[in-house]
PDB file of C-alpha atoms and ligand atoms in Angstrom:
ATOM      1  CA  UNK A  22     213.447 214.175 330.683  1.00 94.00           C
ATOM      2  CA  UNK A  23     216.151 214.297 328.394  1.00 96.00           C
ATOM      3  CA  UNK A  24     219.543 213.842 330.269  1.00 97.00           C
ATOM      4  CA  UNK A  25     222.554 215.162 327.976  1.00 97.00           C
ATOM      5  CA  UNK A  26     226.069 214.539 329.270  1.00 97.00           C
ATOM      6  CA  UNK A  27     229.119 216.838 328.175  1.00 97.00           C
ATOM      7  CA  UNK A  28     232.758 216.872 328.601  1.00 97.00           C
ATOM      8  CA  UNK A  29     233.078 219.523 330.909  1.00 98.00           C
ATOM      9  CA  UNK A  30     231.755 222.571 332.504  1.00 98.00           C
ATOM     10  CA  UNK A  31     232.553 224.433 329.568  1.00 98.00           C
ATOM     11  CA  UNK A  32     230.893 222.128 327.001  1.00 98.00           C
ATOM     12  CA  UNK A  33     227.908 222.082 329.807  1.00 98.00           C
ATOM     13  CA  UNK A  34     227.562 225.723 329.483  1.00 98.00           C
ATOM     14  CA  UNK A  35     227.672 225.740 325.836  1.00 98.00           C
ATOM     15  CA  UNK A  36     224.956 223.668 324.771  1.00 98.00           C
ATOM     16  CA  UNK A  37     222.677 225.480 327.652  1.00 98.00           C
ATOM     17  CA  UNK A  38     223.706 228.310 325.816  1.00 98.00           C
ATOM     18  CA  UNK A  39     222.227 226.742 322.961  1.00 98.00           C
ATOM     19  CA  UNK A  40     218.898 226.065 324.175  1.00 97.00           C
ATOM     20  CA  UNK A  41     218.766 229.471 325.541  1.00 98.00           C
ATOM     21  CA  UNK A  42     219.716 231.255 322.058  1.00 98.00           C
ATOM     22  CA  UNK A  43     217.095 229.387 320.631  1.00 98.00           C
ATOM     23  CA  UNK A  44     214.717 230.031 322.479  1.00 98.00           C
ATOM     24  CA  UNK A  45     215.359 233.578 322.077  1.00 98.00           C
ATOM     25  CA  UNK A  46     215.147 233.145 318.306  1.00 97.00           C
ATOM     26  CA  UNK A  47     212.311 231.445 318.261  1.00 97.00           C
ATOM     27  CA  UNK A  48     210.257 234.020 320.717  1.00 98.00           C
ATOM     28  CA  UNK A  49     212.368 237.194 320.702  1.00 98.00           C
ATOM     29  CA  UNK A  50     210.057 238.443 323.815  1.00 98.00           C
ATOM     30  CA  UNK A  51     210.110 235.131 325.839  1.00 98.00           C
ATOM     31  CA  UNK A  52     210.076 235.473 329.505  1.00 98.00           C
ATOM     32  CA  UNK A  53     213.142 233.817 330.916  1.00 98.00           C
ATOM     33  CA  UNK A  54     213.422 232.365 334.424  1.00 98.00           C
ATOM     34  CA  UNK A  55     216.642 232.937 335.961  1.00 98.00           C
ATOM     35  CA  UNK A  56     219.073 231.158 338.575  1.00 98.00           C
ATOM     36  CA  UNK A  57     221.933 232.206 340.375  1.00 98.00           C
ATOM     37  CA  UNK A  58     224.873 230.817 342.207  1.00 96.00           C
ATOM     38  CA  UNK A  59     228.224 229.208 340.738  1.00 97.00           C
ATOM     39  CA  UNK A  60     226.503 227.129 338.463  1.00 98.00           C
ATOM     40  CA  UNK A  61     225.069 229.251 335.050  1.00 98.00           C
ATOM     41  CA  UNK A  62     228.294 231.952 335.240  1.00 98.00           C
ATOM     42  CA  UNK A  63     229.558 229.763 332.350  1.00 98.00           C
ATOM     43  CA  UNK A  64     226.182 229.874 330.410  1.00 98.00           C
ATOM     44  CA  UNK A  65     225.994 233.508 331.091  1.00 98.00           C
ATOM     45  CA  UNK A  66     229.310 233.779 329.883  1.00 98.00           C
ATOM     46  CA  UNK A  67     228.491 232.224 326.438  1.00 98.00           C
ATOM     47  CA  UNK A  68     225.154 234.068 326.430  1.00 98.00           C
ATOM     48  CA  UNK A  69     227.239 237.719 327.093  1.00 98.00           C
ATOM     49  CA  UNK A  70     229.586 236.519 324.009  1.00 98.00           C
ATOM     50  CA  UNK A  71     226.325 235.911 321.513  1.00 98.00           C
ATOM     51  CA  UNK A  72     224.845 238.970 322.135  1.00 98.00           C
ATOM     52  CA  UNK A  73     228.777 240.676 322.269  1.00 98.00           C
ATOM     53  CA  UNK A  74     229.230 239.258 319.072  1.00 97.00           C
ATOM     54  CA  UNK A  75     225.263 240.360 317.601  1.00 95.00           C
ATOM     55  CA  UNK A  76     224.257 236.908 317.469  1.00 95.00           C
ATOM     56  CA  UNK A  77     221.813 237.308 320.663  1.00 98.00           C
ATOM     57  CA  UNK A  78     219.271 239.982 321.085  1.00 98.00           C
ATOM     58  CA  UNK A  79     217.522 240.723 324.737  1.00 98.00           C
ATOM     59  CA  UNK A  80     215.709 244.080 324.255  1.00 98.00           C
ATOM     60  CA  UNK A  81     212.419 242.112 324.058  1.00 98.00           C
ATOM     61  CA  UNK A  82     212.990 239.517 326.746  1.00 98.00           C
ATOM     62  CA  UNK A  83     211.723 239.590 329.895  1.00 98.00           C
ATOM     63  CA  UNK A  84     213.264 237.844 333.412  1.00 98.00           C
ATOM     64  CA  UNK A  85     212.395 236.716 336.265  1.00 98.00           C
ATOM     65  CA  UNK A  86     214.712 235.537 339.160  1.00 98.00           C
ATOM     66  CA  UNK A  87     214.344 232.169 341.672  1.00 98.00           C
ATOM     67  CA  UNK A  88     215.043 234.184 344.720  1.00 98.00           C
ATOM     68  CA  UNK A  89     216.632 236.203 346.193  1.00 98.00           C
ATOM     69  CA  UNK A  90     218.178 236.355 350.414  1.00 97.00           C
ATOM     70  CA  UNK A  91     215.650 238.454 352.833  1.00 98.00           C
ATOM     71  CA  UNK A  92     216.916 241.490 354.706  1.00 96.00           C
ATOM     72  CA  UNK A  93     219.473 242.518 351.870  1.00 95.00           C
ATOM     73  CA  UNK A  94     219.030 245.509 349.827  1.00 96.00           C
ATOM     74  CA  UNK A  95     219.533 245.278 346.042  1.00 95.00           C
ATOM     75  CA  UNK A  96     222.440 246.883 345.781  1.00 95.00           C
ATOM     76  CA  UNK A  97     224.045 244.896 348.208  1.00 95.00           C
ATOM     77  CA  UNK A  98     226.965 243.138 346.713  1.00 95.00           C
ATOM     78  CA  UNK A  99     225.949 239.205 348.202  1.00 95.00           C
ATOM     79  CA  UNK A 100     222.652 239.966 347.252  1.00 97.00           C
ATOM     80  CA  UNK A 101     221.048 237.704 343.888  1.00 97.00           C
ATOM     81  CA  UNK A 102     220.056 241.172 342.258  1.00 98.00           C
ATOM     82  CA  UNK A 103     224.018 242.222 342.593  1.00 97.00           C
ATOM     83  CA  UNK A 104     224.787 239.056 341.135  1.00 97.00           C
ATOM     84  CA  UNK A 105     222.202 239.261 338.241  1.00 98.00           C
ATOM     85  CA  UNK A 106     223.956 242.477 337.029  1.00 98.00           C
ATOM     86  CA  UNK A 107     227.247 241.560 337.581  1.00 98.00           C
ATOM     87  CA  UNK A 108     227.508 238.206 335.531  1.00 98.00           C
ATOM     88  CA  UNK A 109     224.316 239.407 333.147  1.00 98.00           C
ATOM     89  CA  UNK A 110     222.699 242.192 332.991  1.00 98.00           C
ATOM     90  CA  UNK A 111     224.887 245.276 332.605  1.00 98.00           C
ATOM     91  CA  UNK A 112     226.458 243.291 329.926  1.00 98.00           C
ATOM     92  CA  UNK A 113     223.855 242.518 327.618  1.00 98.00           C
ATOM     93  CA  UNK A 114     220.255 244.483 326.205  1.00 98.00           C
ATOM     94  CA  UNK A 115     217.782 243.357 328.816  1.00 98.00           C
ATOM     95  CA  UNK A 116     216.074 246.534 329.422  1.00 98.00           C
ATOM     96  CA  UNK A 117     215.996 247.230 333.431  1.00 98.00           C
ATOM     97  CA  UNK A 118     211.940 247.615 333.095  1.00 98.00           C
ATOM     98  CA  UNK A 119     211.568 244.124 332.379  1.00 98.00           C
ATOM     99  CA  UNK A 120     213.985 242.298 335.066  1.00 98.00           C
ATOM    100  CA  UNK A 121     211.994 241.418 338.035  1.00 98.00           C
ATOM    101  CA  UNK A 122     214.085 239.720 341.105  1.00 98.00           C
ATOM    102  CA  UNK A 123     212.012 239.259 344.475  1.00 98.00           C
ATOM    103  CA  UNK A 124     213.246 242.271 346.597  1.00 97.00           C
ATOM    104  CA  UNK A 125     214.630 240.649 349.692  1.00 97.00           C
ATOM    105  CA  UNK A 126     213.807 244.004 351.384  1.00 97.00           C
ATOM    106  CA  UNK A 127     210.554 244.222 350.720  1.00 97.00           C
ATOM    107  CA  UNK A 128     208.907 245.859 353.846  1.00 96.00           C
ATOM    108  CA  UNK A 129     205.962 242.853 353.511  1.00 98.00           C
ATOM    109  CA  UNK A 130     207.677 239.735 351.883  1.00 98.00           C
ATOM    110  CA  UNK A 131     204.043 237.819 352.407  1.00 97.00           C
ATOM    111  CA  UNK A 132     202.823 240.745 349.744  1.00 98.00           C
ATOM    112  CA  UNK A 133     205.977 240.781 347.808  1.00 98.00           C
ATOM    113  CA  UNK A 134     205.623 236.860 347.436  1.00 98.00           C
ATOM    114  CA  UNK A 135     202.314 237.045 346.029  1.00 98.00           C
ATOM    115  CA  UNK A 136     203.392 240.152 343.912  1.00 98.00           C
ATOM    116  CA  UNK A 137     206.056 238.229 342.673  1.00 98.00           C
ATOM    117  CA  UNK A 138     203.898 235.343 341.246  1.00 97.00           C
ATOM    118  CA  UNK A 139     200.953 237.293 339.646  1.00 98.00           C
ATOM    119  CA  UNK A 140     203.923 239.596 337.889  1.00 98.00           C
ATOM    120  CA  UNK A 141     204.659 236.506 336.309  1.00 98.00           C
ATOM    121  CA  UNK A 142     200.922 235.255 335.722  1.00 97.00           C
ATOM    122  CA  UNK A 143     200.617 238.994 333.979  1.00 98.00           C
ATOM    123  CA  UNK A 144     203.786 237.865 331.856  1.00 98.00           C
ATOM    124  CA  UNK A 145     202.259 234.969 330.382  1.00 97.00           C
ATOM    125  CA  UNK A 146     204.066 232.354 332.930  1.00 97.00           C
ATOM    126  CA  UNK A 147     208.029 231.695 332.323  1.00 98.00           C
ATOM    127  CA  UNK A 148     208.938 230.220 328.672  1.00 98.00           C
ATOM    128  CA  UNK A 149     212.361 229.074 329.259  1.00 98.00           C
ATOM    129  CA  UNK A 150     213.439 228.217 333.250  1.00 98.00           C
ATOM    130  CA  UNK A 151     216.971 227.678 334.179  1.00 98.00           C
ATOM    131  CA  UNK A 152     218.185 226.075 337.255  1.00 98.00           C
ATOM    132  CA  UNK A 153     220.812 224.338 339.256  1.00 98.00           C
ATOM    133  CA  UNK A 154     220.463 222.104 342.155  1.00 98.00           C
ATOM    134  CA  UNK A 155     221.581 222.217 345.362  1.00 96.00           C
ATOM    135  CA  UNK A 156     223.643 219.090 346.792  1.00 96.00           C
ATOM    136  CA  UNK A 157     220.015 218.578 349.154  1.00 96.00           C
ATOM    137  CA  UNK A 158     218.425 218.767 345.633  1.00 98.00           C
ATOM    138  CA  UNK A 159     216.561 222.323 346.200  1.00 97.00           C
ATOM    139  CA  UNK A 160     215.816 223.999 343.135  1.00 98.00           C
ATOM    140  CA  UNK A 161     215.224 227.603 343.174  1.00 98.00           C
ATOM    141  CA  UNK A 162     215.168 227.707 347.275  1.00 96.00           C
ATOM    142  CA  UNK A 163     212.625 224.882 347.468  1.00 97.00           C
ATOM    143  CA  UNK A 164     214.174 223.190 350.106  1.00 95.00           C
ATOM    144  CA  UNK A 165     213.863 218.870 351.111  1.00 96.00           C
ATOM    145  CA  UNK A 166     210.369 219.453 353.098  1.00 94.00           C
ATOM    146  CA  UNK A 167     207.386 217.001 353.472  1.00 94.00           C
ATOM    147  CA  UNK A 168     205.162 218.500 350.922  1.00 94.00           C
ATOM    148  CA  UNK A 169     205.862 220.718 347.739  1.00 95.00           C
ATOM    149  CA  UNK A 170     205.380 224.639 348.134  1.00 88.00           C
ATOM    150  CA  UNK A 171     203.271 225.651 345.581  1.00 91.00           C
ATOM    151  CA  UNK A 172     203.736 229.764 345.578  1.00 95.00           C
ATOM    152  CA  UNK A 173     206.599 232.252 345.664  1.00 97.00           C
ATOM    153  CA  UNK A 174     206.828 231.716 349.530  1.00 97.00           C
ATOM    154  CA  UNK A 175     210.059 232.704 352.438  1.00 97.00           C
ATOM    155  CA  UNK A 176     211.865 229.754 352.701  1.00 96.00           C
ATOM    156  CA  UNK A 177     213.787 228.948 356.215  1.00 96.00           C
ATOM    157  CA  UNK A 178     217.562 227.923 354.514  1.00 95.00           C
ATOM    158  CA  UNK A 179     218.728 224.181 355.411  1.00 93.00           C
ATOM    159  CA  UNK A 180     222.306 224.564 357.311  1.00 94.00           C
ATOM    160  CA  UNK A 181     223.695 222.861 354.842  1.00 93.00           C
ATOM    161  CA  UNK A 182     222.530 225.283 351.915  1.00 94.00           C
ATOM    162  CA  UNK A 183     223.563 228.346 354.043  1.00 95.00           C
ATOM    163  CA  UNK A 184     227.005 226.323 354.307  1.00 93.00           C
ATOM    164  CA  UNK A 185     226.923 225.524 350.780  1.00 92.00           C
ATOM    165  CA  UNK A 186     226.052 229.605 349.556  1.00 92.00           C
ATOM    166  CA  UNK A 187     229.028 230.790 352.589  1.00 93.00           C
ATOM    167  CA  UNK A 188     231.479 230.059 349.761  1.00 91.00           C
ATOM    168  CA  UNK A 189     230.335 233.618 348.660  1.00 89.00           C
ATOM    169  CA  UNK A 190     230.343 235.942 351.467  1.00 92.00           C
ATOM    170  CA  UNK A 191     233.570 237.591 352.686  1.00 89.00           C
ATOM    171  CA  UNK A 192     231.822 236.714 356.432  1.00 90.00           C
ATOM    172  CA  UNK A 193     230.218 233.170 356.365  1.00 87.00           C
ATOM    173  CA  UNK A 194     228.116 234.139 359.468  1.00 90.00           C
ATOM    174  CA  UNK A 195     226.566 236.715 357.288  1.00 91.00           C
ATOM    175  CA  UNK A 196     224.564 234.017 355.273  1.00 94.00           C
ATOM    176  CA  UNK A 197     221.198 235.102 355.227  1.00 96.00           C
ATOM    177  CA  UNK A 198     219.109 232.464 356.815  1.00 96.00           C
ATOM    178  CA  UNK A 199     215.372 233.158 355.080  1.00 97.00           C
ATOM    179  CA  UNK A 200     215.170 234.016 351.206  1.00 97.00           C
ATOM    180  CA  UNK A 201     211.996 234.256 349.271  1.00 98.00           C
ATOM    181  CA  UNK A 202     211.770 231.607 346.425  1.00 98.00           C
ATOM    182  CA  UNK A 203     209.979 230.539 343.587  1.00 98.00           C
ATOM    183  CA  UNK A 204     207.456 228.349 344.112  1.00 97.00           C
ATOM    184  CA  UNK A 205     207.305 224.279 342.735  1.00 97.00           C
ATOM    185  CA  UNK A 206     204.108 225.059 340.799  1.00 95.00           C
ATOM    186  CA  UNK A 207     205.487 228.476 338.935  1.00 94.00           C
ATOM    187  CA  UNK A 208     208.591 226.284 337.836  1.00 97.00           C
ATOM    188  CA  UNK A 209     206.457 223.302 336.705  1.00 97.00           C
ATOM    189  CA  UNK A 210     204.495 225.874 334.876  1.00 97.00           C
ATOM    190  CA  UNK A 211     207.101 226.938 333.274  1.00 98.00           C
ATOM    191  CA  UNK A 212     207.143 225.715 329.501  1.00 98.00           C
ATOM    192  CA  UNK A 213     210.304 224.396 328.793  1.00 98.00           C
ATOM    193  CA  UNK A 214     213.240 224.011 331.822  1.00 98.00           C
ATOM    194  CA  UNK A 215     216.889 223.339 331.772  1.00 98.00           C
ATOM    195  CA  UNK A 216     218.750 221.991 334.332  1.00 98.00           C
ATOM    196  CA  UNK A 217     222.361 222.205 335.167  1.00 98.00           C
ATOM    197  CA  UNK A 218     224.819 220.543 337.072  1.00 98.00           C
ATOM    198  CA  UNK A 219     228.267 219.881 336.779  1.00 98.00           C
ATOM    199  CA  UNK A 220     231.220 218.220 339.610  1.00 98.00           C
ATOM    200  CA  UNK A 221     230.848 215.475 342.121  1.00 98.00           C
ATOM    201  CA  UNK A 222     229.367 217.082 344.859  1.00 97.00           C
ATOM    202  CA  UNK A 223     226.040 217.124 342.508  1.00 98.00           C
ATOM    203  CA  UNK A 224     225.835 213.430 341.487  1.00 98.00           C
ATOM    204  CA  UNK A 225     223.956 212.109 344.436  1.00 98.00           C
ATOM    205  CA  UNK A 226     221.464 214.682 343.867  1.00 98.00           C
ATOM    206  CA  UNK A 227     221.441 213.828 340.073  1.00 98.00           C
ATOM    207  CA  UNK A 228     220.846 210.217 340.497  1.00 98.00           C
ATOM    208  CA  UNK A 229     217.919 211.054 343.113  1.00 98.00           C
ATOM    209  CA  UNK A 230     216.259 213.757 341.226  1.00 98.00           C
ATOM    210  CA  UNK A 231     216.642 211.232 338.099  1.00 97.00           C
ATOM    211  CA  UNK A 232     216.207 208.082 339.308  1.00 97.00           C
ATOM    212  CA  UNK A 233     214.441 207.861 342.539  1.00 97.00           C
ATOM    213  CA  UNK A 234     210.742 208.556 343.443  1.00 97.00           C
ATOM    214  CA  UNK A 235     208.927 211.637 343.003  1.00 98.00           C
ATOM    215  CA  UNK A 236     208.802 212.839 346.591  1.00 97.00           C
ATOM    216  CA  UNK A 237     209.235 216.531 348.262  1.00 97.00           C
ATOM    217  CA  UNK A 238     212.360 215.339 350.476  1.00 97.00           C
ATOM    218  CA  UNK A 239     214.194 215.304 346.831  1.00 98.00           C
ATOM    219  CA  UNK A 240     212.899 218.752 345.323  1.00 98.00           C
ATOM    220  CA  UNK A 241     214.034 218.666 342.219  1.00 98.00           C
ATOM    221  CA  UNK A 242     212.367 214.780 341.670  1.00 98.00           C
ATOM    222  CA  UNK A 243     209.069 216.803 340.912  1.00 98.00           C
ATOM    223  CA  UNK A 244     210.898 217.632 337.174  1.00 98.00           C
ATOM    224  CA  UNK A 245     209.991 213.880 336.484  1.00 98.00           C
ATOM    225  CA  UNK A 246     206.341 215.191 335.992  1.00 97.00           C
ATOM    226  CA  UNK A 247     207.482 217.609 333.214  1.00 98.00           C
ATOM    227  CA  UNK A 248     206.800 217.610 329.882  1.00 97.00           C
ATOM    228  CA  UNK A 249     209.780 219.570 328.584  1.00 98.00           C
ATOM    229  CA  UNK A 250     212.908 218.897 330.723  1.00 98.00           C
ATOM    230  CA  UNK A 251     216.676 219.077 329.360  1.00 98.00           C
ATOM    231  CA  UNK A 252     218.813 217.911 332.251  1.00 98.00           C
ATOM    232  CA  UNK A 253     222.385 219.235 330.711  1.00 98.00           C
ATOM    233  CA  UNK A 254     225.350 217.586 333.209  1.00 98.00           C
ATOM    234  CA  UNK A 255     229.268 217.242 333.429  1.00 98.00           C
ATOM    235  CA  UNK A 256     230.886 213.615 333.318  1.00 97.00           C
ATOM    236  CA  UNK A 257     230.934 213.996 337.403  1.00 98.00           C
ATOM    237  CA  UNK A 258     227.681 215.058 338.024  1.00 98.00           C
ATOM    238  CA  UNK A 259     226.418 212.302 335.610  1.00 98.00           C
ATOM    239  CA  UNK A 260     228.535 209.920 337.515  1.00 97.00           C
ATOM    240  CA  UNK A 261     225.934 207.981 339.163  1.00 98.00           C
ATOM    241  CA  UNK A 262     223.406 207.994 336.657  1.00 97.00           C
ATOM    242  CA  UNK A 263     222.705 204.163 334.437  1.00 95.00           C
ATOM    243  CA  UNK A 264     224.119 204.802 330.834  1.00 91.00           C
ATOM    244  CA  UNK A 265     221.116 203.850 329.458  1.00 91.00           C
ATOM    245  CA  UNK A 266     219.251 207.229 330.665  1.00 91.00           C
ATOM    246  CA  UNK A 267     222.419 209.334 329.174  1.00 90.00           C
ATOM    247  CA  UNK A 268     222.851 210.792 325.724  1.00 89.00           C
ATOM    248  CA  UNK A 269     226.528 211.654 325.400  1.00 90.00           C
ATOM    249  CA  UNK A 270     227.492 214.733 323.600  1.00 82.00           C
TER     250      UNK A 270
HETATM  251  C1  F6R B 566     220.021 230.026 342.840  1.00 78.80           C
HETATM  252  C2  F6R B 566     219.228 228.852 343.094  1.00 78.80           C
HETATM  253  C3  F6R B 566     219.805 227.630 343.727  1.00 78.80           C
HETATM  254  C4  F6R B 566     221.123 227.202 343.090  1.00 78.80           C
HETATM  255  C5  F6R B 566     221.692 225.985 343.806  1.00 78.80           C
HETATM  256  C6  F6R B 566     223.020 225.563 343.231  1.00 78.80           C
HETATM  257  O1  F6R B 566     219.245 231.035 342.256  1.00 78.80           O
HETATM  258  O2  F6R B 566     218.081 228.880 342.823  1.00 78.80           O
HETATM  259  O3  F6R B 566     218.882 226.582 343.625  1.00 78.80           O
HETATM  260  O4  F6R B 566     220.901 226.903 341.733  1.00 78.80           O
HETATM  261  O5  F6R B 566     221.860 226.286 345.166  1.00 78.80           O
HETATM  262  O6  F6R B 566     223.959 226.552 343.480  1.00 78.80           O
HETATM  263  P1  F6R B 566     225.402 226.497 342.811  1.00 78.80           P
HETATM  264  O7  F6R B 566     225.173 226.669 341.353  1.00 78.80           O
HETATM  265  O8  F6R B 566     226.143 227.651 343.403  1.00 78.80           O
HETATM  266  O9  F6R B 566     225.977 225.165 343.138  1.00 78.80           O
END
């Protein structure tokens, strides 16, 4: 794991911006795993300004989403496929063929799960994987459970992730509480992943992911088994974290 600390949110999103661009320069069709939430609007700011500015080129790219809530349609404005083409999508060349989101509506999510990850298998597995964490240290929807969910599976939401996401809906009793996620083993498989985190609310995750053992109660501990891992954090979400582990940027 390589654990970079920045300044700020901003300087956060920046160098994950970075990574990204690089990646797409390297591997102008690379399949790109996506994440949503408050967390990568600042990289997908950056990454909107690249390709604004013909410095970033998506027509050969290819995405795939973490998850998405179950029972929402995709053009429903809480939903992560709304989301995706607000803060990306309709602002940059992705063609619409090649963004694949798990469709919370799917009449059989079971068969949309398992659609999900062999759309991906077909793809050549994920090149470049973005996440965030939640403060329970879920990554894509993986929530703390006592073993590791392989597949793209439905998820039950913890109370205090459907808390945590209420932030976003006009009525917090309209949380969603089931989503279909991503599973452990099509993130591990992923080639290269960057993680992001930035305030205090994230540090206690941080430090547990980071420095604790690799157990399914802390989800996103299971990164401590990849080869290829840039953990990109804020001062505060660094906070807990020995100096030694830290590169400061
Ligand atoms: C979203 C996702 C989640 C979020 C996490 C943090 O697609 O997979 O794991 O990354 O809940 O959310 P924010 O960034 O809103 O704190």
């Amino acid at each position: 794991m390589r654990i970079i600390v920045t300044k700020s949110y901003e300087e956060m999103s920046k160098m994950a911006a970075r990574i990204f661009a690089g990646q797409l320069y390297v591997k102008p069709a690379s399949v790109l795993g996506l994440a949503t939430g408050s967390t990568p609007l600042g990289l997908y700011k950056e990454l909107i300004a690249l390709y604004q500015s013909s410095r970033l080129d998506f027509s050969e790219a290819v995405s795939f989403n973490l998850d998405e809530y179950i029972g929402l349609k995709r053009e429903d404005v809480q939903s992560y496929h709304y989301f995706m083409k607000e803060n990306l999508f309709s602002k940059v060349n992705i063609r619409p063929e090649n963004i694949y989101i798990p469709r919370g509506d799917a009449p059989d999510i079971q068969r949309e799960c398992q659609l999900y990850d062999s759309l991906i298998a077909q793809k050549g597995g994920i090149d470049l994987q973005v996440l965030g964490i939640g403060r329970n240290a879920h990554i894509g929807f993986n929530e703390p459970d006592d073993k590791f969910e392989v597949k793209t599976h439905k998820v039950c939401l913890k109370e205090e992730t459907i808390k945590a996401n209420a932030r976003f809906f006009a009525n917090p009793a309209a949380v969603p509480h089931y989503a279909i996620s991503m599973g452990i083993k099509t993130i591990m498989q992923a080639k290269k992943i960057l993680l992001l985190a930035n305030g205090k609310a994230k540090a206690e995750a941080i430090y547990e992911t980071v420095c604790g053992g690799v157990c399914p109660s802390v989800p996103a501990s299971i990164l401590q088994l990849h080869c290829d891992v840039d953990i990109i954090l804020d001062e505060a979400a660094a906070s807990l974290l020995p100096n030694d582990l830290c590169k400061f940027n």
